[in-house]
mmCIF file of C-alpha atoms in Angstrom:
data_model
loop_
_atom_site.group_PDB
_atom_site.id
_atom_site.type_symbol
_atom_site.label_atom_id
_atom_site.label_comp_id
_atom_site.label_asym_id
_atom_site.label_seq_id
_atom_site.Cartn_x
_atom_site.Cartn_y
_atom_site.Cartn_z
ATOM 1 C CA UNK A 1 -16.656 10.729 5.342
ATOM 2 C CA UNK A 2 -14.266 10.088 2.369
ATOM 3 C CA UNK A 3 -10.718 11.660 3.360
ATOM 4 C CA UNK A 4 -9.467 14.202 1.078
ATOM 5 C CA UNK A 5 -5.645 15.916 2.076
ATOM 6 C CA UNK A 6 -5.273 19.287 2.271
ATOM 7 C CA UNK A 7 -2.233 19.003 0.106
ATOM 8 C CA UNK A 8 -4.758 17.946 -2.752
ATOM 9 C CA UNK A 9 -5.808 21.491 -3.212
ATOM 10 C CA UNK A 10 -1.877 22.821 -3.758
ATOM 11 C CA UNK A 11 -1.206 23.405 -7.251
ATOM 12 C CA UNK A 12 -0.105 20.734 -9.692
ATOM 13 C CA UNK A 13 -2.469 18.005 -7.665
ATOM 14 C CA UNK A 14 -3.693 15.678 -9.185
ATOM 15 C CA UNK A 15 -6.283 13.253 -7.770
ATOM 16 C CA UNK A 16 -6.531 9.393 -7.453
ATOM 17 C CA UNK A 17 -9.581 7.583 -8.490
ATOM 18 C CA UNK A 18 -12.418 7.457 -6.241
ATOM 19 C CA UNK A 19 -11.927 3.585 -6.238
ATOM 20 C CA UNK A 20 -8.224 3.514 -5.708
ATOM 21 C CA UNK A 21 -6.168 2.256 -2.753
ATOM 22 C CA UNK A 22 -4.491 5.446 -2.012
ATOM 23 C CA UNK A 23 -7.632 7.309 -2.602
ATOM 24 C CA UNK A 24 -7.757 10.894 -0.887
ATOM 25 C CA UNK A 25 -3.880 12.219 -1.335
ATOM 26 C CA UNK A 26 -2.398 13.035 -4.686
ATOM 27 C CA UNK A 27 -2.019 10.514 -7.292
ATOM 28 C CA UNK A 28 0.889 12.651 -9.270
ATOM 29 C CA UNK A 29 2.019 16.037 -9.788
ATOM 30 C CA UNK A 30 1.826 16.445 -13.301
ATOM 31 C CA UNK A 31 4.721 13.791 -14.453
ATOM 32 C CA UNK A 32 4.597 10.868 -12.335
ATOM 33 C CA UNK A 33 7.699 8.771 -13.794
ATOM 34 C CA UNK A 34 9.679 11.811 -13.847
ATOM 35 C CA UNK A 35 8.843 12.115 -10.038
ATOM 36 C CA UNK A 36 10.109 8.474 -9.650
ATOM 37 C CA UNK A 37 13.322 9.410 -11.196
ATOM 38 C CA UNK A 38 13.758 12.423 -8.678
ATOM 39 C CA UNK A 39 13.100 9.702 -5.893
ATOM 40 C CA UNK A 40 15.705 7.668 -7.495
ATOM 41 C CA UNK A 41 18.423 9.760 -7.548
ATOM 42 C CA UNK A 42 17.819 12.866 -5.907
ATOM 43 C CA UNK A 43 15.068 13.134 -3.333
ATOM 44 C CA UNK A 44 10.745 13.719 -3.196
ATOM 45 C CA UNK A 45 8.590 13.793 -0.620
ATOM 46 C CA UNK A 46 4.768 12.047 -0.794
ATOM 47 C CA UNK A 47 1.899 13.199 1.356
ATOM 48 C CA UNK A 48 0.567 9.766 2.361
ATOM 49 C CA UNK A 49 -1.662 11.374 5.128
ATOM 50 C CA UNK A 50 -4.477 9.165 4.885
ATOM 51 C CA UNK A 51 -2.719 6.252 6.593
ATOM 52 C CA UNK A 52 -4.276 5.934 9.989
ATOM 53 C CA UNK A 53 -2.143 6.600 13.091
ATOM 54 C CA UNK A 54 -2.562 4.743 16.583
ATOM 55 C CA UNK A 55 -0.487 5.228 20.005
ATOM 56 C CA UNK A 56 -0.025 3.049 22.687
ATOM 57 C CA UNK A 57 0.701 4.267 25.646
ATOM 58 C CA UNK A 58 1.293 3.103 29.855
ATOM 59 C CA UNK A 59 3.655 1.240 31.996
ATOM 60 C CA UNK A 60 2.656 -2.304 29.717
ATOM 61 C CA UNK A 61 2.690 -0.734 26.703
ATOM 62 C CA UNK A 62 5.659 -2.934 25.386
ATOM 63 C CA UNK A 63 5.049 -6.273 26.888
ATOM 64 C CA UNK A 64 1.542 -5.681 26.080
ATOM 65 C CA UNK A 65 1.860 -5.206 22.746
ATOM 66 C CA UNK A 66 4.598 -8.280 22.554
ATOM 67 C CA UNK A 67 1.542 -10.261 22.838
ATOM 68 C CA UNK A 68 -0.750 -9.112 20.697
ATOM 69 C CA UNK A 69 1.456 -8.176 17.607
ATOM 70 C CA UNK A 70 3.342 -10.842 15.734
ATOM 71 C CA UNK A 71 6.971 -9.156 16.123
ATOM 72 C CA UNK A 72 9.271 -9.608 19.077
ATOM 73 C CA UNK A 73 8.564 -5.853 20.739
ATOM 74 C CA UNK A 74 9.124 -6.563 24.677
ATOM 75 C CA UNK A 75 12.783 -4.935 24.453
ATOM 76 C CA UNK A 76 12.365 -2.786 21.661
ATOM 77 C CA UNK A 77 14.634 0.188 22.583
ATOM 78 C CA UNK A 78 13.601 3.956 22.310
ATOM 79 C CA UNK A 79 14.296 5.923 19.205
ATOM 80 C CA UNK A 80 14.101 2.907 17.296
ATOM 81 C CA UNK A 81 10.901 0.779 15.489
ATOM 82 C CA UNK A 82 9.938 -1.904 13.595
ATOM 83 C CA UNK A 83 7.546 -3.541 11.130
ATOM 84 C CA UNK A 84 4.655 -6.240 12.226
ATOM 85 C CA UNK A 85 1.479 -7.961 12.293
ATOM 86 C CA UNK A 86 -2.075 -9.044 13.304
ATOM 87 C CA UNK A 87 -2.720 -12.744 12.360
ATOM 88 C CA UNK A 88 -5.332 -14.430 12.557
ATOM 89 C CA UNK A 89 -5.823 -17.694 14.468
ATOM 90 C CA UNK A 90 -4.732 -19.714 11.461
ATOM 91 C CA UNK A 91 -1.933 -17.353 11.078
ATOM 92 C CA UNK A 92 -3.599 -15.705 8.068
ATOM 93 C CA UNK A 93 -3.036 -11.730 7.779
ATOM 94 C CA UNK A 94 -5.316 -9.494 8.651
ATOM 95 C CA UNK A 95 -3.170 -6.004 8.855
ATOM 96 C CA UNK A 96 0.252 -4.780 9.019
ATOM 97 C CA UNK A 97 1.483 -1.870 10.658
ATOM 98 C CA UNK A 98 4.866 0.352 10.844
ATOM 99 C CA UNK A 99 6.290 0.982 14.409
ATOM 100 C CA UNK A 100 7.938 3.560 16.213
ATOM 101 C CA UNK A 101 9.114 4.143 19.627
ATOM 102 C CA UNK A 102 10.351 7.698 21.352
ATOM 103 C CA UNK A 103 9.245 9.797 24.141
ATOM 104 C CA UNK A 104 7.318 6.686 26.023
ATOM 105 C CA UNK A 105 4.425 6.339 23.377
ATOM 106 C CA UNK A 106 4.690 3.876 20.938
ATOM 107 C CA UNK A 107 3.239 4.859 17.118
ATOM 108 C CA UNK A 108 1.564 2.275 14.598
ATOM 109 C CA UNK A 109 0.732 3.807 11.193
ATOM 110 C CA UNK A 110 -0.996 1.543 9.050
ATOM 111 C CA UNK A 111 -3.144 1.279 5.907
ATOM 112 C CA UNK A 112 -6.326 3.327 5.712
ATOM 113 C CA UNK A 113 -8.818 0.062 5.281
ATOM 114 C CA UNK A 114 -6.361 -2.249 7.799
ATOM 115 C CA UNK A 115 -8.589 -4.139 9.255
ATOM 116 C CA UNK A 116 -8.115 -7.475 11.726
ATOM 117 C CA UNK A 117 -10.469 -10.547 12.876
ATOM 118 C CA UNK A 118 -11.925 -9.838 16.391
ATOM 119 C CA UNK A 119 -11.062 -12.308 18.731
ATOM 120 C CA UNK A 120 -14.688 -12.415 20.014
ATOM 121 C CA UNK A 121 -16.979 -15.889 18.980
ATOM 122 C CA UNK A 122 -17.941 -15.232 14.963
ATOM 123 C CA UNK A 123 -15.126 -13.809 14.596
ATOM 124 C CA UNK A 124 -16.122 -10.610 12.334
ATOM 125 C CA UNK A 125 -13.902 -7.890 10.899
ATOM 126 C CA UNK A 126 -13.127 -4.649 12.976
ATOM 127 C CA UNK A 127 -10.846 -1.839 12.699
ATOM 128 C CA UNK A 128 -7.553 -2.325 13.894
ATOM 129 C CA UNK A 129 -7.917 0.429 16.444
ATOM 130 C CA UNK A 130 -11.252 -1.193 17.346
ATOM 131 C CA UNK A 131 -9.218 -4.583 17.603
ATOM 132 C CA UNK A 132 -6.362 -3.358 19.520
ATOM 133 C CA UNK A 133 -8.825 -1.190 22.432
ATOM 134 C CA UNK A 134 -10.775 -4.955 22.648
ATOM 135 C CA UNK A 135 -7.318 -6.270 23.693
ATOM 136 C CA UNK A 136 -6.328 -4.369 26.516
ATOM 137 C CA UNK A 137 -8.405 -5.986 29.237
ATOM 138 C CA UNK A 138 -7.039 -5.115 32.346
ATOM 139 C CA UNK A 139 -3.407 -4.325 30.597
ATOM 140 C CA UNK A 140 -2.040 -0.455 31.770
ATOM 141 C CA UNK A 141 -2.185 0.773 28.402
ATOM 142 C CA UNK A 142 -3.852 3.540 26.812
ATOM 143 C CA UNK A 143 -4.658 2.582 23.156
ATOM 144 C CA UNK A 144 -5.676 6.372 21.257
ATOM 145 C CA UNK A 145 -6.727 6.665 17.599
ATOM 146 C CA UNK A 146 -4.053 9.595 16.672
ATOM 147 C CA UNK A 147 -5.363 9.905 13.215
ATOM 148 C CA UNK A 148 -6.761 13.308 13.465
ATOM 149 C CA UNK A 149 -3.262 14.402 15.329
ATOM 150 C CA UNK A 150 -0.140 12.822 13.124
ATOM 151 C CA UNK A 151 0.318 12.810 9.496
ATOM 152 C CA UNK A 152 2.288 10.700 7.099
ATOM 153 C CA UNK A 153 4.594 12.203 4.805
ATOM 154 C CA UNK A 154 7.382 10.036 3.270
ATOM 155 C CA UNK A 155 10.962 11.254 1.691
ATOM 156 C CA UNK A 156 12.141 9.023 -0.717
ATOM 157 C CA UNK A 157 15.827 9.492 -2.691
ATOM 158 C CA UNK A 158 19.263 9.756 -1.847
ATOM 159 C CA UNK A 159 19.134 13.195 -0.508
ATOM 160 C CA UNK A 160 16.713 12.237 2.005
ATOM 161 C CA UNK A 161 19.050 13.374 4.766
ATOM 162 C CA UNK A 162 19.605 16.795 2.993
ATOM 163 C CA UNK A 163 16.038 17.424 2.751
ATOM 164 C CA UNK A 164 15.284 16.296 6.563
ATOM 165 C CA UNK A 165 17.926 18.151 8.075
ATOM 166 C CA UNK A 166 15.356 21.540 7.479
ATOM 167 C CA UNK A 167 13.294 20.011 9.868
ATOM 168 C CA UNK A 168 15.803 21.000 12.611
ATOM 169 C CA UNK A 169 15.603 24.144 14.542
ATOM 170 C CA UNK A 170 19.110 25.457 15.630
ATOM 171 C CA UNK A 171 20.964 23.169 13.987
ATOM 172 C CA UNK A 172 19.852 20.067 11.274
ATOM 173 C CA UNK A 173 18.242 17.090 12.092
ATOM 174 C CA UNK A 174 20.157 13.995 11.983
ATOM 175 C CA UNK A 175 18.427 10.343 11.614
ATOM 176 C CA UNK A 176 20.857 7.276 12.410
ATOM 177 C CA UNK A 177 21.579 5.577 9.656
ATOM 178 C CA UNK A 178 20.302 1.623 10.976
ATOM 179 C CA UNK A 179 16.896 1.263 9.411
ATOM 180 C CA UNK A 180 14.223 1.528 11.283
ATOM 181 C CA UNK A 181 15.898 4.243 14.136
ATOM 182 C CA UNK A 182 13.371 6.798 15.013
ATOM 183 C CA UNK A 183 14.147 10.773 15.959
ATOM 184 C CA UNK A 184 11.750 13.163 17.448
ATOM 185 C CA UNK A 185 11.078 15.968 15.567
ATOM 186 C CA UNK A 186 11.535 19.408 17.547
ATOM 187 C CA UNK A 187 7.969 20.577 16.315
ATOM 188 C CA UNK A 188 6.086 17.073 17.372
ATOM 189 C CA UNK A 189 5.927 14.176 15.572
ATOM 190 C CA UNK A 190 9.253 11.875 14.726
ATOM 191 C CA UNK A 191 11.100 10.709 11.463
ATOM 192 C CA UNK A 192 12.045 6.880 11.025
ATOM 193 C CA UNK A 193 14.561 6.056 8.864
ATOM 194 C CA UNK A 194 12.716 2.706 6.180
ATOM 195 C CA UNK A 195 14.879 0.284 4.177
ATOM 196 C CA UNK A 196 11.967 0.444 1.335
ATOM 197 C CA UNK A 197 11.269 1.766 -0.935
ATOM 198 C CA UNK A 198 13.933 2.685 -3.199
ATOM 199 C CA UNK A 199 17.573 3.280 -2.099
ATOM 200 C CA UNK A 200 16.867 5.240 1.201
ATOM 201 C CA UNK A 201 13.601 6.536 2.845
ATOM 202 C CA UNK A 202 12.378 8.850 5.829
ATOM 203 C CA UNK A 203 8.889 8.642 6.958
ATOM 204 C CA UNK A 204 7.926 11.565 8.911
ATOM 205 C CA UNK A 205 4.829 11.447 11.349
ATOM 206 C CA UNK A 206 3.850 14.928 11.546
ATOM 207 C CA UNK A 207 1.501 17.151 13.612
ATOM 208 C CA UNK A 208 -1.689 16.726 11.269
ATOM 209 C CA UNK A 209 -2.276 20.842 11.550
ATOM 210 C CA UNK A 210 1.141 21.712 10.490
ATOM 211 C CA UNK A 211 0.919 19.179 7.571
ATOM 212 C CA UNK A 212 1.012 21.960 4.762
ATOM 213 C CA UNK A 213 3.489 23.818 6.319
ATOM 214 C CA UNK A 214 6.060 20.741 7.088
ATOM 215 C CA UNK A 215 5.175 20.169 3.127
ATOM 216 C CA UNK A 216 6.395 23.631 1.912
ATOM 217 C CA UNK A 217 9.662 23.993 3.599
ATOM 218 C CA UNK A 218 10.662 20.406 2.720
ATOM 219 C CA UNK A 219 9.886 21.417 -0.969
ATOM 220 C CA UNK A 220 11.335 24.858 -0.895
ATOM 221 C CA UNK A 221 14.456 22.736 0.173
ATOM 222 C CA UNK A 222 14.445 20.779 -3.158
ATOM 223 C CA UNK A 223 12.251 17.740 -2.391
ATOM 224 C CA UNK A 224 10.331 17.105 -5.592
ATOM 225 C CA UNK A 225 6.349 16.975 -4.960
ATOM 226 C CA UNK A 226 5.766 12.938 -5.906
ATOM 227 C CA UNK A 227 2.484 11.001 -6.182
ATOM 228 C CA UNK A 228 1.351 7.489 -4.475
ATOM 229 C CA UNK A 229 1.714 6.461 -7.755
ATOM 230 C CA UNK A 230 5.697 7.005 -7.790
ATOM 231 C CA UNK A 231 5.357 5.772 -4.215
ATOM 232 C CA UNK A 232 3.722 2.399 -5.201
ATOM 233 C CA UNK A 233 6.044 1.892 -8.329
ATOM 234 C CA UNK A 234 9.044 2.074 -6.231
ATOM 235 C CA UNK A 235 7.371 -0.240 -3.650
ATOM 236 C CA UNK A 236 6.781 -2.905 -5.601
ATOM 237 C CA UNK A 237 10.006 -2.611 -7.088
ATOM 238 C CA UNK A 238 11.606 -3.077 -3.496
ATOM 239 C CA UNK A 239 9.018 -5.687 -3.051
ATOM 240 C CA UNK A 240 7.368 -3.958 -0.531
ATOM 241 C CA UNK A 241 3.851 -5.305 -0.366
ATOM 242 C CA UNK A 242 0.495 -3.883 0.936
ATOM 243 C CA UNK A 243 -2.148 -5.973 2.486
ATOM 244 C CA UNK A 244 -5.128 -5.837 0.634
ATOM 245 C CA UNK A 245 -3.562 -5.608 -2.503
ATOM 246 C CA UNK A 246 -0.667 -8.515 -2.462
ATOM 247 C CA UNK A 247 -2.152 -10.460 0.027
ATOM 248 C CA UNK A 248 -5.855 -12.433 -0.562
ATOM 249 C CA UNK A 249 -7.381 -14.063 2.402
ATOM 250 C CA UNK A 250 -5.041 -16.961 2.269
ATOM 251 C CA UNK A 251 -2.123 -15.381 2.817
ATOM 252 C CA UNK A 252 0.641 -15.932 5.540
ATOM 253 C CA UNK A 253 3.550 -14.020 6.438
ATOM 254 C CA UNK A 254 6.239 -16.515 5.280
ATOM 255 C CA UNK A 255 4.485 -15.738 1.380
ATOM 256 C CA UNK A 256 5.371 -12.285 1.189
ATOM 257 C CA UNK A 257 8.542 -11.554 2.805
ATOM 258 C CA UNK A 258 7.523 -10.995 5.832
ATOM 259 C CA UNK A 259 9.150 -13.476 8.443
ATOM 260 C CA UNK A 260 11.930 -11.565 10.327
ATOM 261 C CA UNK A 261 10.925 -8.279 9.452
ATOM 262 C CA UNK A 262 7.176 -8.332 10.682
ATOM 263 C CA UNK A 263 6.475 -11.536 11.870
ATOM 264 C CA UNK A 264 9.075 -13.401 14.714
ATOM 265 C CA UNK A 265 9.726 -16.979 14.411
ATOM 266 C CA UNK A 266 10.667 -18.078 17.926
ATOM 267 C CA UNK A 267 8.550 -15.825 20.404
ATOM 268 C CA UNK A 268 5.619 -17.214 21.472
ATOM 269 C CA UNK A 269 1.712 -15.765 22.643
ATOM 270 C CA UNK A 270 0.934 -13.742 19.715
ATOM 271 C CA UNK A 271 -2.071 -15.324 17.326
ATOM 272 C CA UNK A 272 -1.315 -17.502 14.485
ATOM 273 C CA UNK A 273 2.182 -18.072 16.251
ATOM 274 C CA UNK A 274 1.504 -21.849 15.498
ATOM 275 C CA UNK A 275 1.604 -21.088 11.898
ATOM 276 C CA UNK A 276 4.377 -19.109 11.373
ATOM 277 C CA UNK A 277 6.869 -21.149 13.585
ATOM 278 C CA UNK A 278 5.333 -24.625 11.711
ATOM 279 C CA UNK A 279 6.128 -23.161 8.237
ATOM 280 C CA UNK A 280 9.265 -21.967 9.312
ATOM 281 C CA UNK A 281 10.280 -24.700 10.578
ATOM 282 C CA UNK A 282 9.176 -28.268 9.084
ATOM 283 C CA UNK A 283 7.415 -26.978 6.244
ATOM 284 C CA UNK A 284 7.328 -24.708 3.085
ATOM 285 C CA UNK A 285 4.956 -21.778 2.004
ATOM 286 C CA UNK A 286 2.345 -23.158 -0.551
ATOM 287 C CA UNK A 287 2.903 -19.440 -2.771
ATOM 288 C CA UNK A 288 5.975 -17.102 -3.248
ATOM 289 C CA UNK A 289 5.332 -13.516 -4.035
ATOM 290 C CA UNK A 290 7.529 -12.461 -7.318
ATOM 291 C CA UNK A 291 7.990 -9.245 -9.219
ATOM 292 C CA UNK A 292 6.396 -10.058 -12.807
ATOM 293 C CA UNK A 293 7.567 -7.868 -16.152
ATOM 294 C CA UNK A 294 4.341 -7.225 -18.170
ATOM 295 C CA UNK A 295 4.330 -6.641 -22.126
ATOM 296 C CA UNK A 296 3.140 -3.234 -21.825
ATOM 297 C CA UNK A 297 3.433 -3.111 -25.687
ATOM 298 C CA UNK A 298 -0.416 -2.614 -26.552
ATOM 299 C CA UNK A 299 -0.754 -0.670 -23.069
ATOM 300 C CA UNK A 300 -3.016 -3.465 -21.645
ATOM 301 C CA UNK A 301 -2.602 -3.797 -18.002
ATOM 302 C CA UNK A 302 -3.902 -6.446 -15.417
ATOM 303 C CA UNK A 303 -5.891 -5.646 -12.326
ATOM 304 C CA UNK A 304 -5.326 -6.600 -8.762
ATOM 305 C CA UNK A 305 -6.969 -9.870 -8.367
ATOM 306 C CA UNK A 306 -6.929 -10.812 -11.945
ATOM 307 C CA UNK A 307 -5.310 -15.023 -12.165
ATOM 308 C CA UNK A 308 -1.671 -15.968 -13.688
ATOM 309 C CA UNK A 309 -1.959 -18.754 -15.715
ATOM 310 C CA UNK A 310 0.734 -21.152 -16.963
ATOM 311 C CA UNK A 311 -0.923 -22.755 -20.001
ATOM 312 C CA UNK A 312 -4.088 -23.610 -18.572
ATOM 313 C CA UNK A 313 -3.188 -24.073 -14.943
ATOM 314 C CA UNK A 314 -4.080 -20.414 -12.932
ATOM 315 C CA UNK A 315 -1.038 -20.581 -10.830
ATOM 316 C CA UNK A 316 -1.615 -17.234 -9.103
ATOM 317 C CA UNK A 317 -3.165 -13.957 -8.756
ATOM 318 C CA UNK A 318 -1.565 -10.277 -9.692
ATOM 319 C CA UNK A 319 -0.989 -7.552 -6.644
ATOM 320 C CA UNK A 320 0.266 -4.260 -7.166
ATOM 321 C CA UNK A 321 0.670 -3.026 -10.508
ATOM 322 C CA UNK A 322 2.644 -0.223 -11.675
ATOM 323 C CA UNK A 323 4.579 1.949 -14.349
ATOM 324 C CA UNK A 324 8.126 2.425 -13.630
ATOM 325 C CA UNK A 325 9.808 4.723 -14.695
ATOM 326 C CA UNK A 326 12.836 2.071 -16.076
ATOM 327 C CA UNK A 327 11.143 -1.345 -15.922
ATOM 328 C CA UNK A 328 8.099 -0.272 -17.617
ATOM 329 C CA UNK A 329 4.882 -2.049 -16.342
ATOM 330 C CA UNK A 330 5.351 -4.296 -13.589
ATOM 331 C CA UNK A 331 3.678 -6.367 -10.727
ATOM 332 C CA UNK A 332 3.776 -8.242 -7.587
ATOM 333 C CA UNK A 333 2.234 -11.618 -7.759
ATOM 334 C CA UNK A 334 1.215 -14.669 -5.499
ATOM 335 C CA UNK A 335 2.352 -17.763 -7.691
ATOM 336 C CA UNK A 336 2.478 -21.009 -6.515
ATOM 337 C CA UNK A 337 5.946 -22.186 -5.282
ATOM 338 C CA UNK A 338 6.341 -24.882 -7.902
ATOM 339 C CA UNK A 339 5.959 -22.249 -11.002
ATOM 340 C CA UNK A 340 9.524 -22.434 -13.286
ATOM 341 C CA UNK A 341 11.141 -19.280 -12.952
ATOM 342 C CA UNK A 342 11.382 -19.224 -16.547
ATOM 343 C CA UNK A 343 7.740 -19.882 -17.131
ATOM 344 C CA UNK A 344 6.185 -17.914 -19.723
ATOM 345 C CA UNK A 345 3.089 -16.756 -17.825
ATOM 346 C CA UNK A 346 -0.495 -14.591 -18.771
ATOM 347 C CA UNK A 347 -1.665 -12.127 -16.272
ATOM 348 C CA UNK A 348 -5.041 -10.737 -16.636
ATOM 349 C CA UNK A 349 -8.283 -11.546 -17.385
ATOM 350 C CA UNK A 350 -10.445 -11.134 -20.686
ATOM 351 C CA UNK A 351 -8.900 -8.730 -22.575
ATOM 352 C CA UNK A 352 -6.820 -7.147 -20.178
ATOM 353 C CA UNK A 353 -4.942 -10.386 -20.389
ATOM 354 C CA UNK A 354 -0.818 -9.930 -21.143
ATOM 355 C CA UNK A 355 2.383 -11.572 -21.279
ATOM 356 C CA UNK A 356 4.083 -11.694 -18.121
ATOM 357 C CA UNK A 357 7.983 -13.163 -16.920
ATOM 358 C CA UNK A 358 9.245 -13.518 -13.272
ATOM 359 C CA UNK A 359 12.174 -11.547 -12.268
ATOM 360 C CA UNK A 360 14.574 -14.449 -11.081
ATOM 361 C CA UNK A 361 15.702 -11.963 -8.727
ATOM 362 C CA UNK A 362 12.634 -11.743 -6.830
ATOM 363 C CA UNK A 363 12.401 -15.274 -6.279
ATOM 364 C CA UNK A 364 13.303 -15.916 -2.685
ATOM 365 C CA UNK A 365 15.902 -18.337 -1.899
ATOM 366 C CA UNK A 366 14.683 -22.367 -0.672
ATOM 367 C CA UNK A 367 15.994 -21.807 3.148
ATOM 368 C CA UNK A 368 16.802 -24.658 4.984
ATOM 369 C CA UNK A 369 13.864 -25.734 7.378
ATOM 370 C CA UNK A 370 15.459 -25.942 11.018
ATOM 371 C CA UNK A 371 13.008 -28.542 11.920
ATOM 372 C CA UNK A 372 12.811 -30.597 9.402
ATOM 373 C CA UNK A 373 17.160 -30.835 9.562
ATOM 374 C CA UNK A 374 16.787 -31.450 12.968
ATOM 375 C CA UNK A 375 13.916 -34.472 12.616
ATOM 376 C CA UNK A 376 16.508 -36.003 9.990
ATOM 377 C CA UNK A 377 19.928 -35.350 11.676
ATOM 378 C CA UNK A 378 17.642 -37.646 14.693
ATOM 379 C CA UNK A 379 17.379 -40.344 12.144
ATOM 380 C CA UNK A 380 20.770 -40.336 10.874
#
């Protein structure tokens, strides 16, 4: 059954396409780059309650999940989280997840459609729940779909603290300010503090029945009501990306940003490990993933998929594309690593076809390979 929030129905919703990503929440309120500029410099909240929730609970519920999830999560401390993955066996990604740790029971939100490659023969696609329950084995965990009891909400802006502290009973609630530190919210759920998108971020997993009310008294404080679309803007703008979307069925971590803060170099176990620590370390990843400025002058936009060319070399395919509410249209994009930064590139296909540039700022730095230094330092 197609999810539809119950914030949908407040007035002022409006709907995303049937076919979109972020399908069954609200797409805008009525003025989505004006919502953006709230985010950016005072502070909205977005109902992203149709990302699916999982717990993990028992005494092995952190070495367990050290080795089946790609980020180093044996010592995680409480009130704190994370980001990570499921690779995999050729340390391709399959899904990536948010974590967060209080009260014993560890949380995973995580894309609506994540899905990840069973680890049975043939190898077919499952849900990551479905994935994660095929894991345990004889593991003391207890692995719960927790869809239908947390929802996601997200505050986004400056005044995020302001607008979290009414979440507080006797007195208001305080989030530490490291990213990723997790509180428990006196009614259920928690907040986590995120270092994307946008200047400063909360995401709040709430009781799923209290979802509407949690909504109204953080927007009776002054949150702005904002869309996924102001959302999504101002996460590809932090170059934030979503699997599915940024990532084709090629991709590895090391493409999109994502060794360090999802995927761990130097532990061991974990699927597709071989992979990550061989790029890391003696070799280089074959694609970058760039923020691309689109002409947006005949309002012409490309679609998630669509090639980048380079005169008549495709050199890589668009992601997320958006309408901020300063850079105009932009995109994430998978381009090959050897692309000039300066290239003058075409995004599209047919006529949706447009001039695109890279943001030099986007493109991540050449790090040294340790292994390769090491190999050479041998020879002298």
């Amino acid at each position: 059954m197609t999810y539809s929030s119950p914030l949908s129905e407040l007035p002022g919703a409006v709907a995303a396409p049937d076919d979109h990503p972020e399908a069954g929440v609200p797409w805008h309120w009525g003025d989505p780059l004006a919502e953006q500029r709230t985010a950016a410099r005072g502070v909205a909240v977005v109902d992203r309650s149709h990302r699916h929730v999982i717990t993990v609970s028992g005494s092995e519920r952190l070495s367990w999940l050290h080795l089946v999830l790609s980020q180093h999560v044996s010592d995680l401390p409480a009130d704190t989280g994370t980001e990570s993955l499921v690779l995999d066996a050729q340390g391709r990604i399959d899904a990536h997840m948010l974590v967060a740790y209080t009260g014993d029971v560890v949380y995973l939100d995580t894309d609506p459609d994540s899905r990840a490659t069973s680890a049975m023969p043939g190898g077919a696609k499952q849900t990551l729940v479905e994935y994660l329950q095929n894991m345990k084995f004889w593991s003391d965990v207890e692995v719960v779909d927790a869809t239908g009891d947390y929802a996601v909400l997200t505050l986004v802006g400056p005044d995020a603290d302001q607008a979290l502290g009414v979440l507080g009973t006797d007195t208001p609630l305080e989030l530490p300010a490291e990213p990723y530190s997790v509180v428990a919210l006196p009614e259920g759920g928690l907040a986590r503090r995120m270092p994307w998108p946008g200047t400063r971020a909360i995401d709040l997993l709430v009781p799923r029945a209290d979802v509407v009310t949690v909504w109204k008294r953080l927007t009776d404080a002054g949150a702005r009501p904002a869309g996924s679309w102001a959302y999504d803007a101002l996460r590809v703008e932090s170059l934030a990306p979503r699997v599915g979307l940024d990532t084709d069925e090629r991709a590895i971590p090391h493409e999109v940003g994502w060794i360090g803060s999802a995927a761990h170099v130097a532990k061991g176990c974990y699927r597709g490990q071989e992979t990550v620590a061989k790029v890391f370390n003696v070799g280089r990843p074959p694609r970058n993933m760039v923020l691309l400025h689109l002409d947006g002058s005949a309002e012409i936009y490309p679609e998630t998929g669509d090639p980048v060319t380079h005169g008549e070399r495709t050199v890589g395919r668009v992601g997320s594309v958006a309408q901020h509410h300063e850079l105009g249209p932009i995109a994430l994009a998978l381009v090959k690593r050897s692309t000039p930064t300066d290239a003058e590139l075409l995004a599209g296909s047919g006529e949706e076809t447009v001039q695109a540039s890279i943001d030099p700022d986007s493109v991540p730095a050449e790090g040294a390979a340790p292994g390769r230094e090491a190999v050479q330092r041998l020879r002298g």
